[in-house]
PDB file of C-alpha atoms in Angstrom:
ATOM      1  CA  UNK A  29     -31.421 -10.098   9.563  1.00  0.00           C
ATOM      2  CA  UNK A  30     -29.171 -12.649  10.407  1.00  0.00           C
ATOM      3  CA  UNK A  31     -29.264 -14.139   7.022  1.00  0.00           C
ATOM      4  CA  UNK A  32     -28.548 -11.196   5.107  1.00  0.00           C
ATOM      5  CA  UNK A  33     -25.429 -10.584   7.541  1.00  0.00           C
ATOM      6  CA  UNK A  34     -24.382 -14.128   6.784  1.00  0.00           C
ATOM      7  CA  UNK A  35     -24.814 -13.743   3.144  1.00  0.00           C
ATOM      8  CA  UNK A  36     -22.906 -10.633   3.246  1.00  0.00           C
ATOM      9  CA  UNK A  37     -20.244 -11.987   5.021  1.00  0.00           C
ATOM     10  CA  UNK A  38     -20.095 -14.935   2.594  1.00  0.00           C
ATOM     11  CA  UNK A  39     -19.814 -12.637  -0.407  1.00  0.00           C
ATOM     12  CA  UNK A  40     -17.306 -10.615   1.267  1.00  0.00           C
ATOM     13  CA  UNK A  41     -15.354 -13.669   2.230  1.00  0.00           C
ATOM     14  CA  UNK A  42     -15.428 -14.959  -1.507  1.00  0.00           C
ATOM     15  CA  UNK A  43     -14.500 -11.746  -2.831  1.00  0.00           C
ATOM     16  CA  UNK A  44     -11.359 -11.191  -0.583  1.00  0.00           C
ATOM     17  CA  UNK A  45     -10.135 -14.800  -1.004  1.00  0.00           C
ATOM     18  CA  UNK A  46     -10.148 -14.403  -4.738  1.00  0.00           C
ATOM     19  CA  UNK A  47      -7.896 -10.946  -4.596  1.00  0.00           C
ATOM     20  CA  UNK A  48      -4.206 -11.666  -5.156  1.00  0.00           C
ATOM     21  CA  UNK A  49      -1.741 -10.904  -2.351  1.00  0.00           C
ATOM     22  CA  UNK A  50       0.128  -8.679  -4.896  1.00  0.00           C
ATOM     23  CA  UNK A  51      -2.830  -6.345  -5.506  1.00  0.00           C
ATOM     24  CA  UNK A  52      -3.300  -5.980  -1.589  1.00  0.00           C
ATOM     25  CA  UNK A  53       0.499  -4.971  -1.223  1.00  0.00           C
ATOM     26  CA  UNK A  54       0.311  -2.505  -3.979  1.00  0.00           C
ATOM     27  CA  UNK A  55      -2.811  -1.054  -2.811  1.00  0.00           C
ATOM     28  CA  UNK A  56      -1.353  -0.698   1.033  1.00  0.00           C
ATOM     29  CA  UNK A  57       1.837   0.827  -0.495  1.00  0.00           C
ATOM     30  CA  UNK A  58      -0.210   3.371  -2.383  1.00  0.00           C
ATOM     31  CA  UNK A  59      -2.365   4.319   0.370  1.00  0.00           C
ATOM     32  CA  UNK A  60       0.473   4.898   2.594  1.00  0.00           C
ATOM     33  CA  UNK A  61       2.319   6.950   0.100  1.00  0.00           C
ATOM     34  CA  UNK A  62      -0.872   9.036  -0.612  1.00  0.00           C
ATOM     35  CA  UNK A  63      -1.795   9.677   2.978  1.00  0.00           C
ATOM     36  CA  UNK A  64       1.688  10.558   3.899  1.00  0.00           C
ATOM     37  CA  UNK A  65       2.076  12.713   0.739  1.00  0.00           C
ATOM     38  CA  UNK A  66      -1.240  14.319   1.659  1.00  0.00           C
ATOM     39  CA  UNK A  67      -0.220  15.047   5.182  1.00  0.00           C
ATOM     40  CA  UNK A  68       3.461  16.350   4.756  1.00  0.00           C
ATOM     41  CA  UNK A  69       3.430  17.193   0.962  1.00  0.00           C
ATOM     42  CA  UNK A  70       5.558  14.396  -0.171  1.00  0.00           C
ATOM     43  CA  UNK A  71       8.740  15.059   1.359  1.00  0.00           C
ATOM     44  CA  UNK A  72       9.029  11.805   3.583  1.00  0.00           C
ATOM     45  CA  UNK A  73       7.904   9.812   0.407  1.00  0.00           C
ATOM     46  CA  UNK A  74      10.368  11.368  -1.802  1.00  0.00           C
ATOM     47  CA  UNK A  75      13.227  10.694   0.927  1.00  0.00           C
ATOM     48  CA  UNK A  76      12.177   7.075   1.038  1.00  0.00           C
ATOM     49  CA  UNK A  77      12.272   6.932  -2.785  1.00  0.00           C
ATOM     50  CA  UNK A  78      15.926   8.277  -2.941  1.00  0.00           C
ATOM     51  CA  UNK A  79      16.920   6.177   0.248  1.00  0.00           C
ATOM     52  CA  UNK A  80      15.915   2.721  -1.290  1.00  0.00           C
ATOM     53  CA  UNK A  81      18.481   2.783  -4.290  1.00  0.00           C
ATOM     54  CA  UNK A  82      21.286   4.035  -2.227  1.00  0.00           C
ATOM     55  CA  UNK A  83      20.708   1.277   0.398  1.00  0.00           C
ATOM     56  CA  UNK A  84      20.688  -1.243  -2.129  1.00  0.00           C
ATOM     57  CA  UNK A  85      23.914   0.226  -3.696  1.00  0.00           C
ATOM     58  CA  UNK A  86      25.234   0.754  -0.224  1.00  0.00           C
ATOM     59  CA  UNK A  87      24.500  -2.943   0.637  1.00  0.00           C
ATOM     60  CA  UNK A  88      26.380  -4.089  -2.289  1.00  0.00           C
ATOM     61  CA  UNK A  89      29.447  -1.699  -1.454  1.00  0.00           C
ATOM     62  CA  UNK A  90      29.335  -2.812   2.267  1.00  0.00           C
ATOM     63  CA  UNK A  91      30.276  -6.452   1.689  1.00  0.00           C
ATOM     64  CA  UNK A  92      33.553  -5.685   0.341  1.00  0.00           C
ATOM     65  CA  UNK A  93      34.311  -2.620   2.634  1.00  0.00           C
ATOM     66  CA  UNK A  94      37.250  -2.719   5.040  1.00  0.00           C
ATOM     67  CA  UNK A  95      36.512  -4.289   8.248  1.00  0.00           C
ATOM     68  CA  UNK A  96      32.639  -4.305   7.769  1.00  0.00           C
ATOM     69  CA  UNK A  97      32.821  -6.733   4.871  1.00  0.00           C
ATOM     70  CA  UNK A  98      34.626  -9.344   7.105  1.00  0.00           C
ATOM     71  CA  UNK A  99      32.030  -8.826   9.827  1.00  0.00           C
ATOM     72  CA  UNK A 100      29.209  -9.317   7.473  1.00  0.00           C
ATOM     73  CA  UNK A 101      30.825 -12.376   5.924  1.00  0.00           C
ATOM     74  CA  UNK A 102      30.767 -14.113   9.370  1.00  0.00           C
ATOM     75  CA  UNK A 103      26.851 -13.860   9.525  1.00  0.00           C
ATOM     76  CA  UNK A 104      25.429 -16.852   7.898  1.00  0.00           C
ATOM     77  CA  UNK A 105      21.824 -15.854   8.202  1.00  0.00           C
ATOM     78  CA  UNK A 106      19.626 -16.246   5.314  1.00  0.00           C
ATOM     79  CA  UNK A 107      18.046 -12.856   5.743  1.00  0.00           C
ATOM     80  CA  UNK A 108      21.528 -10.812   6.395  1.00  0.00           C
ATOM     81  CA  UNK A 109      21.293  -9.192   3.040  1.00  0.00           C
ATOM     82  CA  UNK A 110      17.761  -7.980   3.392  1.00  0.00           C
ATOM     83  CA  UNK A 111      18.714  -6.978   6.859  1.00  0.00           C
ATOM     84  CA  UNK A 112      21.752  -4.916   5.698  1.00  0.00           C
ATOM     85  CA  UNK A 113      19.649  -3.094   3.241  1.00  0.00           C
ATOM     86  CA  UNK A 114      16.911  -2.462   5.699  1.00  0.00           C
ATOM     87  CA  UNK A 115      19.583  -1.028   8.173  1.00  0.00           C
ATOM     88  CA  UNK A 116      21.086   1.129   5.688  1.00  0.00           C
ATOM     89  CA  UNK A 117      17.678   2.403   4.249  1.00  0.00           C
ATOM     90  CA  UNK A 118      16.546   3.761   7.633  1.00  0.00           C
ATOM     91  CA  UNK A 119      19.831   5.512   8.013  1.00  0.00           C
ATOM     92  CA  UNK A 120      19.858   7.021   4.669  1.00  0.00           C
ATOM     93  CA  UNK A 121      16.139   7.795   5.063  1.00  0.00           C
ATOM     94  CA  UNK A 122      16.932   9.897   7.837  1.00  0.00           C
ATOM     95  CA  UNK A 123      19.794  11.611   6.157  1.00  0.00           C
ATOM     96  CA  UNK A 124      17.927  12.082   3.132  1.00  0.00           C
ATOM     97  CA  UNK A 125      15.069  13.456   5.033  1.00  0.00           C
ATOM     98  CA  UNK A 126      17.136  16.310   6.385  1.00  0.00           C
ATOM     99  CA  UNK A 127      18.339  17.040   3.007  1.00  0.00           C
ATOM    100  CA  UNK A 128      14.953  17.142   1.447  1.00  0.00           C
ATOM    101  CA  UNK A 129      13.050  20.468   1.946  1.00  0.00           C
ATOM    102  CA  UNK A 130      10.162  19.758   4.125  1.00  0.00           C
ATOM    103  CA  UNK A 131       7.014  21.396   3.167  1.00  0.00           C
ATOM    104  CA  UNK A 132       5.033  23.387   5.888  1.00  0.00           C
ATOM    105  CA  UNK A 133       1.488  22.683   4.569  1.00  0.00           C
ATOM    106  CA  UNK A 134      -0.144  19.434   3.476  1.00  0.00           C
ATOM    107  CA  UNK A 135      -0.181  18.596  -0.051  1.00  0.00           C
ATOM    108  CA  UNK A 136      -3.253  18.782  -2.101  1.00  0.00           C
ATOM    109  CA  UNK A 137      -5.252  15.515  -3.318  1.00  0.00           C
ATOM    110  CA  UNK A 138      -3.784  15.488  -6.571  1.00  0.00           C
ATOM    111  CA  UNK A 139      -0.428  15.925  -4.798  1.00  0.00           C
ATOM    112  CA  UNK A 140      -0.781  12.829  -2.723  1.00  0.00           C
ATOM    113  CA  UNK A 141      -2.042  10.690  -5.399  1.00  0.00           C
ATOM    114  CA  UNK A 142       1.102  11.460  -7.431  1.00  0.00           C
ATOM    115  CA  UNK A 143       3.308  10.752  -4.561  1.00  0.00           C
ATOM    116  CA  UNK A 144       1.560   7.421  -3.861  1.00  0.00           C
ATOM    117  CA  UNK A 145       1.728   6.509  -7.478  1.00  0.00           C
ATOM    118  CA  UNK A 146       5.378   7.241  -7.330  1.00  0.00           C
ATOM    119  CA  UNK A 147       6.285   5.595  -4.116  1.00  0.00           C
ATOM    120  CA  UNK A 148       4.679   2.574  -5.374  1.00  0.00           C
ATOM    121  CA  UNK A 149       6.238   2.543  -8.550  1.00  0.00           C
ATOM    122  CA  UNK A 150       9.885   3.103  -7.167  1.00  0.00           C
ATOM    123  CA  UNK A 151       9.643   0.779  -4.330  1.00  0.00           C
ATOM    124  CA  UNK A 152       8.087  -2.253  -6.280  1.00  0.00           C
ATOM    125  CA  UNK A 153      10.532  -1.671  -9.239  1.00  0.00           C
ATOM    126  CA  UNK A 154      13.645  -1.774  -6.833  1.00  0.00           C
ATOM    127  CA  UNK A 155      12.108  -4.375  -4.746  1.00  0.00           C
ATOM    128  CA  UNK A 156      11.655  -7.030  -7.694  1.00  0.00           C
ATOM    129  CA  UNK A 157      15.174  -5.719  -9.042  1.00  0.00           C
ATOM    130  CA  UNK A 158      16.911  -6.879  -5.801  1.00  0.00           C
ATOM    131  CA  UNK A 159      17.159 -10.550  -4.949  1.00  0.00           C
ATOM    132  CA  UNK A 160      17.605 -10.317  -1.421  1.00  0.00           C
ATOM    133  CA  UNK A 161      14.315  -8.115  -0.953  1.00  0.00           C
ATOM    134  CA  UNK A 162      12.372 -10.409  -3.605  1.00  0.00           C
ATOM    135  CA  UNK A 163      13.064 -13.523  -1.554  1.00  0.00           C
ATOM    136  CA  UNK A 164      11.456 -12.044   1.652  1.00  0.00           C
ATOM    137  CA  UNK A 165       7.917 -11.882   0.268  1.00  0.00           C
ATOM    138  CA  UNK A 166       7.234 -14.413  -2.790  1.00  0.00           C
ATOM    139  CA  UNK A 167       5.005 -12.511  -4.818  1.00  0.00           C
ATOM    140  CA  UNK A 168       2.296 -13.960  -7.118  1.00  0.00           C
ATOM    141  CA  UNK A 169       2.046 -13.060 -10.967  1.00  0.00           C
ATOM    142  CA  UNK A 170       0.745  -9.618 -10.765  1.00  0.00           C
ATOM    143  CA  UNK A 171       3.570  -7.488  -9.613  1.00  0.00           C
ATOM    144  CA  UNK A 172       6.529  -9.553 -11.260  1.00  0.00           C
ATOM    145  CA  UNK A 173       4.597  -9.183 -14.516  1.00  0.00           C
ATOM    146  CA  UNK A 174       4.200  -5.426 -14.293  1.00  0.00           C
ATOM    147  CA  UNK A 175       7.221  -4.332 -12.455  1.00  0.00           C
ATOM    148  CA  UNK A 176       9.654  -6.894 -14.043  1.00  0.00           C
ATOM    149  CA  UNK A 177      12.537  -6.420 -15.953  1.00  0.00           C
ATOM    150  CA  UNK A 178      11.135  -5.366 -19.128  1.00  0.00           C
ATOM    151  CA  UNK A 179       9.363  -2.367 -17.641  1.00  0.00           C
ATOM    152  CA  UNK A 180      11.643  -1.580 -14.727  1.00  0.00           C
ATOM    153  CA  UNK A 181      13.253   1.334 -16.173  1.00  0.00           C
ATOM    154  CA  UNK A 182       9.909   3.061 -17.267  1.00  0.00           C
ATOM    155  CA  UNK A 183       8.343   2.474 -13.837  1.00  0.00           C
ATOM    156  CA  UNK A 184      11.595   4.115 -11.955  1.00  0.00           C
ATOM    157  CA  UNK A 185      11.479   7.014 -14.120  1.00  0.00           C
ATOM    158  CA  UNK A 186       7.939   7.560 -14.100  1.00  0.00           C
ATOM    159  CA  UNK A 187       7.945   7.188 -10.589  1.00  0.00           C
ATOM    160  CA  UNK A 188      10.544   9.845  -9.870  1.00  0.00           C
ATOM    161  CA  UNK A 189       8.609  12.197 -12.247  1.00  0.00           C
ATOM    162  CA  UNK A 190       5.518  11.494 -10.236  1.00  0.00           C
ATOM    163  CA  UNK A 191       7.460  12.390  -7.092  1.00  0.00           C
ATOM    164  CA  UNK A 192       8.927  15.488  -8.645  1.00  0.00           C
ATOM    165  CA  UNK A 193       5.399  16.906  -9.732  1.00  0.00           C
ATOM    166  CA  UNK A 194       3.919  15.940  -6.242  1.00  0.00           C
ATOM    167  CA  UNK A 195       6.580  17.913  -4.707  1.00  0.00           C
ATOM    168  CA  UNK A 196       6.569  21.112  -7.160  1.00  0.00           C
TER     169      UNK A 196
END
């Protein structure tokens, strides 16, 4: 009994040690988006997918904004661009969440899968496009290859189409 448990643990350890971190991140994002899409019908996932590009755009504008830009330039931390995007993302998520129609029922399994796929596509495409965010988590070769510059537009459009289908 003990030998089979040890052998199973060894096999699992070898399997998971060879899985790239990129795939784990994609899988976790997909599961979060799919579970949330199943429970809420995709409203929160859609709000997050709309808030992220606006937060990235607004963070670029905040650096040259009157009074706020001067304050941001005094901060010399390496992570302040990512922190600015994070703060704006949370604020815009709540604002857009109020604008997006909230479903009363849970989404079906197909709707949940589409919401998870759409969320992963939008988040990873924008994450790879933003240097401040890409510097936070140094990814391996899988995500930059698939969500890189050559395919970014297609992932964004496809992700938003998937989110629209999940909502409708």
